[in-house]
CSV table of C-alpha atoms and ligand atoms in Angstrom, one decimal:
chain,number,residue,atom,x,y,z
A,143,MET,CA,20.9,-41.2,84.8
A,144,ILE,CA,21.4,-44.6,83.2
A,145,ASN,CA,23.3,-47.1,85.4
A,146,LYS,CA,25.8,-48.6,83.1
A,147,LYS,CA,27.8,-50.3,85.9
A,148,ILE,CA,26.2,-53.6,85.4
A,149,ILE,CA,27.9,-56.3,87.5
A,150,LEU,CA,26.7,-59.8,86.7
A,151,PHE,CA,28.7,-61.4,89.5
A,152,GLU,CA,31.6,-60.7,91.8
A,153,ASN,CA,32.9,-64.2,92.1
A,154,LYS,CA,32.6,-67.1,89.6
A,155,GLU,CA,30.7,-69.0,92.3
A,156,GLU,CA,27.8,-66.6,91.6
A,157,CYS,CA,27.6,-67.6,88.0
A,158,CYS,CA,26.7,-71.0,86.6
A,159,GLY,CA,27.3,-70.1,83.0
A,160,CYS,CA,23.7,-70.6,82.0
A,161,THR,CA,24.0,-67.9,79.2
A,162,ALA,CA,20.5,-66.5,80.1
A,163,CYS,CA,21.9,-63.0,80.4
A,164,TYR,CA,23.8,-63.4,77.1
A,165,ALA,CA,20.6,-64.6,75.4
A,166,ILE,CA,18.4,-61.8,76.7
A,167,CYS,CA,20.6,-58.8,76.0
A,168,SER,CA,19.1,-57.1,72.9
A,169,ARG,CA,22.2,-54.9,72.6
A,170,ASP,CA,24.7,-57.7,72.1
A,171,ALA,CA,26.5,-56.2,75.1
A,172,ILE,CA,27.3,-59.6,76.7
A,173,VAL,CA,29.9,-62.0,75.3
A,174,MET,CA,30.6,-65.4,76.8
A,175,GLN,CA,34.4,-65.8,77.4
A,176,SER,CA,36.1,-69.0,78.4
A,177,ASP,CA,38.3,-69.0,81.4
A,178,GLU,CA,41.6,-70.9,81.8
A,179,GLU,CA,39.6,-74.1,82.6
A,180,GLY,CA,37.2,-73.8,79.7
A,181,PHE,CA,34.2,-72.6,81.5
A,182,GLU,CA,32.3,-69.8,79.9
A,183,TYR,CA,31.4,-66.7,81.8
A,184,PRO,CA,29.6,-63.6,80.6
A,185,MET,CA,31.4,-60.3,80.2
A,186,VAL,CA,29.6,-57.0,79.7
A,187,ASP,CA,30.8,-54.5,77.0
A,188,ARG,CA,30.1,-51.2,78.8
A,189,ASP,CA,30.2,-49.3,75.5
A,190,LYS,CA,27.2,-51.3,74.2
A,191,CYS,CA,25.3,-51.7,77.5
A,192,VAL,CA,22.4,-49.4,78.0
A,193,GLY,CA,21.8,-50.4,81.6
A,194,CYS,CA,18.3,-51.9,81.1
A,195,GLY,CA,18.9,-54.5,83.8
A,196,LYS,CA,17.3,-57.4,81.9
A,197,CYS,CA,20.4,-59.5,82.3
A,198,LEU,CA,20.2,-59.2,86.1
A,199,LYS,CA,16.5,-59.9,86.2
A,200,VAL,CA,16.9,-63.1,84.2
A,201,CYS,CA,19.8,-64.5,86.1
A,202,PRO,CA,18.9,-67.6,88.1
A,203,MET,CA,21.7,-67.0,90.5
A,204,LYS,CA,20.2,-63.8,91.8
A,205,ASP,CA,17.5,-63.5,94.4
B,1287,SF4,S1,21.8,-54.1,81.3
B,1287,SF4,FE1,20.7,-54.5,79.4
B,1287,SF4,S2,22.0,-53.8,77.8
B,1287,SF4,FE2,23.3,-54.0,79.6
B,1287,SF4,S3,24.2,-56.0,79.4
B,1287,SF4,FE3,22.3,-56.2,80.6
B,1287,SF4,S4,20.7,-56.8,79.2
B,1287,SF4,FE4,22.5,-55.9,78.0
B,1288,SF4,S1,22.3,-65.4,83.8
B,1288,SF4,FE1,23.6,-65.3,85.7
B,1288,SF4,S2,24.2,-67.4,86.0
B,1288,SF4,FE2,23.5,-67.3,83.9
B,1288,SF4,S3,25.4,-66.8,82.8
B,1288,SF4,FE3,24.5,-64.9,83.2
B,1288,SF4,S4,25.4,-64.2,85.2
B,1288,SF4,FE4,25.9,-66.4,84.9
């Protein structure tokens, strides 16, 4: 079964906004959205995401 519950981060401290996940997603399932302070964070569109996990692998904030 495909895991479509991709969570890029739980807290904003776990994301530096590098856009690597956004850049690597071949499904255009990630959009960068500005928060109230103007910092951009990625959001996953679960209808487009196929659960490939590339975004998690490329993220420099993950181990
Ligand atoms: S798991 Fe794959 S399809 Fe889903 S958001 Fe990440 S890179 Fe895109
Ligand atoms: S790759 Fe990781 S640190 Fe970079 S924008 Fe995506 S979630 Fe944030």
